[in-house]
Amino acid sequence: MKVKAYLEITMVINEANRPAAAEVYHAYRQPFLDTIAGACTKELLVRAEDVQVLHGFDSVEHAQAYLESKMFQDDVFVGLKPLWSAEPEVRIYTAA
């Protein structure tokens, strides 16, 4: 499957909470790749100022649908929300 869209979620998470955020990422990475329609890749990117999760999809529609999925709403979102220092930025890009 070729990546045609990216969902980028940027979160401000203080250093003390980053191990817990990484646990959420690792717990749901493979289930995301195995069960979410159109999912191609999922990467955790860490910078001094924030943490990003970059999801690759086969279409913009599948990227948008993931945000409404049970996995995202009931598991990933619930696991990460207490770790945020600010509301996350969510962006969807089309791969050129």
Tab-separated table of C-alpha atoms in Angstrom:
chain	number	residue	atom	x	y	z
A	1	MET	CA	0.000	0.000	0.000
A	2	LYS	CA	1.396	3.388	-0.985
A	3	VAL	CA	1.168	6.303	1.468
A	4	LYS	CA	-0.990	9.024	-0.074
A	5	ALA	CA	-1.885	10.974	3.084
A	6	TYR	CA	-0.407	11.720	6.483
A	7	LEU	CA	-2.139	12.431	9.752
A	8	GLU	CA	0.171	14.378	12.051
A	9	ILE	CA	-0.717	14.805	15.707
A	10	THR	CA	1.607	17.163	17.591
A	11	MET	CA	1.429	17.072	21.385
A	12	VAL	CA	3.173	19.116	24.050
A	13	ILE	CA	4.083	16.534	26.695
A	14	ASN	CA	6.518	17.332	29.491
A	15	GLU	CA	9.557	15.132	29.836
A	16	ALA	CA	8.276	13.334	32.937
A	17	ASN	CA	5.194	12.135	31.009
A	18	ARG	CA	6.975	11.090	27.819
A	19	PRO	CA	7.625	7.477	28.878
A	20	ALA	CA	3.881	7.040	29.503
A	21	ALA	CA	3.125	8.587	26.091
A	22	ALA	CA	5.610	6.204	24.446
A	23	GLU	CA	3.829	3.277	26.143
A	24	VAL	CA	0.519	4.356	24.580
A	25	TYR	CA	2.210	4.661	21.176
A	26	HIS	CA	3.777	1.198	21.415
A	27	ALA	CA	0.600	-0.430	22.759
A	28	TYR	CA	-1.487	0.722	19.787
A	29	ARG	CA	1.055	0.832	16.937
A	30	GLN	CA	0.583	-2.731	15.706
A	31	PRO	CA	-3.202	-2.855	16.300
A	32	PHE	CA	-3.408	0.410	14.312
A	33	LEU	CA	-1.456	-1.111	11.412
A	34	ASP	CA	-3.415	-4.382	11.582
A	35	THR	CA	-6.987	-3.111	11.959
A	36	ILE	CA	-7.418	0.501	10.796
A	37	ALA	CA	-8.622	0.837	7.211
A	38	GLY	CA	-5.933	2.265	4.937
A	39	ALA	CA	-3.221	2.405	7.613
A	40	CYS	CA	0.291	2.085	6.149
A	41	THR	CA	2.764	3.486	8.713
A	42	LYS	CA	2.952	4.971	12.195
A	43	GLU	CA	6.011	6.740	13.597
A	44	LEU	CA	6.774	8.478	16.896
A	45	LEU	CA	8.853	11.636	16.484
A	46	VAL	CA	10.345	13.310	19.560
A	47	ARG	CA	11.719	16.841	19.792
A	48	ALA	CA	12.681	18.950	22.807
A	49	GLU	CA	9.515	21.047	22.436
A	50	ASP	CA	6.946	18.402	21.492
A	51	VAL	CA	6.110	14.863	20.443
A	52	GLN	CA	4.538	13.980	17.103
A	53	VAL	CA	2.846	10.858	15.893
A	54	LEU	CA	2.921	10.612	12.112
A	55	HIS	CA	0.404	8.192	10.613
A	56	GLY	CA	0.604	7.186	6.938
A	57	PHE	CA	-2.612	6.274	5.095
A	58	ASP	CA	-3.615	5.230	1.604
A	59	SER	CA	-6.117	8.143	1.406
A	60	VAL	CA	-7.160	11.370	3.105
A	61	GLU	CA	-10.563	9.796	3.763
A	62	HIS	CA	-9.003	6.959	5.779
A	63	ALA	CA	-6.890	9.469	7.746
A	64	GLN	CA	-10.024	11.446	8.623
A	65	ALA	CA	-11.951	8.275	9.500
A	66	TYR	CA	-9.257	7.186	11.969
A	67	LEU	CA	-9.907	10.297	14.071
A	68	GLU	CA	-13.495	9.075	14.506
A	69	SER	CA	-12.561	5.419	15.083
A	70	LYS	CA	-13.234	3.542	18.307
A	71	MET	CA	-9.489	2.880	18.739
A	72	PHE	CA	-8.621	6.573	18.551
A	73	GLN	CA	-11.578	7.902	20.546
A	74	ASP	CA	-11.779	5.240	23.276
A	75	ASP	CA	-8.171	4.079	23.646
A	76	VAL	CA	-5.472	6.342	22.208
A	77	PHE	CA	-7.151	9.666	23.029
A	78	VAL	CA	-8.104	8.541	26.553
A	79	GLY	CA	-4.568	7.268	27.201
A	80	LEU	CA	-2.831	10.423	26.002
A	81	LYS	CA	-5.131	13.239	27.148
A	82	PRO	CA	-3.917	13.285	30.801
A	83	LEU	CA	-0.327	13.663	29.533
A	84	TRP	CA	-0.869	16.820	27.434
A	85	SER	CA	0.368	20.222	28.565
A	86	ALA	CA	-1.721	21.866	25.799
A	87	GLU	CA	-4.345	20.822	23.264
A	88	PRO	CA	-2.743	18.833	20.421
A	89	GLU	CA	-2.479	20.075	16.856
A	90	VAL	CA	-4.007	17.707	14.307
A	91	ARG	CA	-3.179	18.074	10.617
A	92	ILE	CA	-3.836	15.942	7.552
A	93	TYR	CA	-1.545	16.249	4.535
A	94	THR	CA	-1.777	14.842	1.028
A	95	ALA	CA	1.444	13.184	-0.106
A	96	ALA	CA	2.733	14.687	-3.334
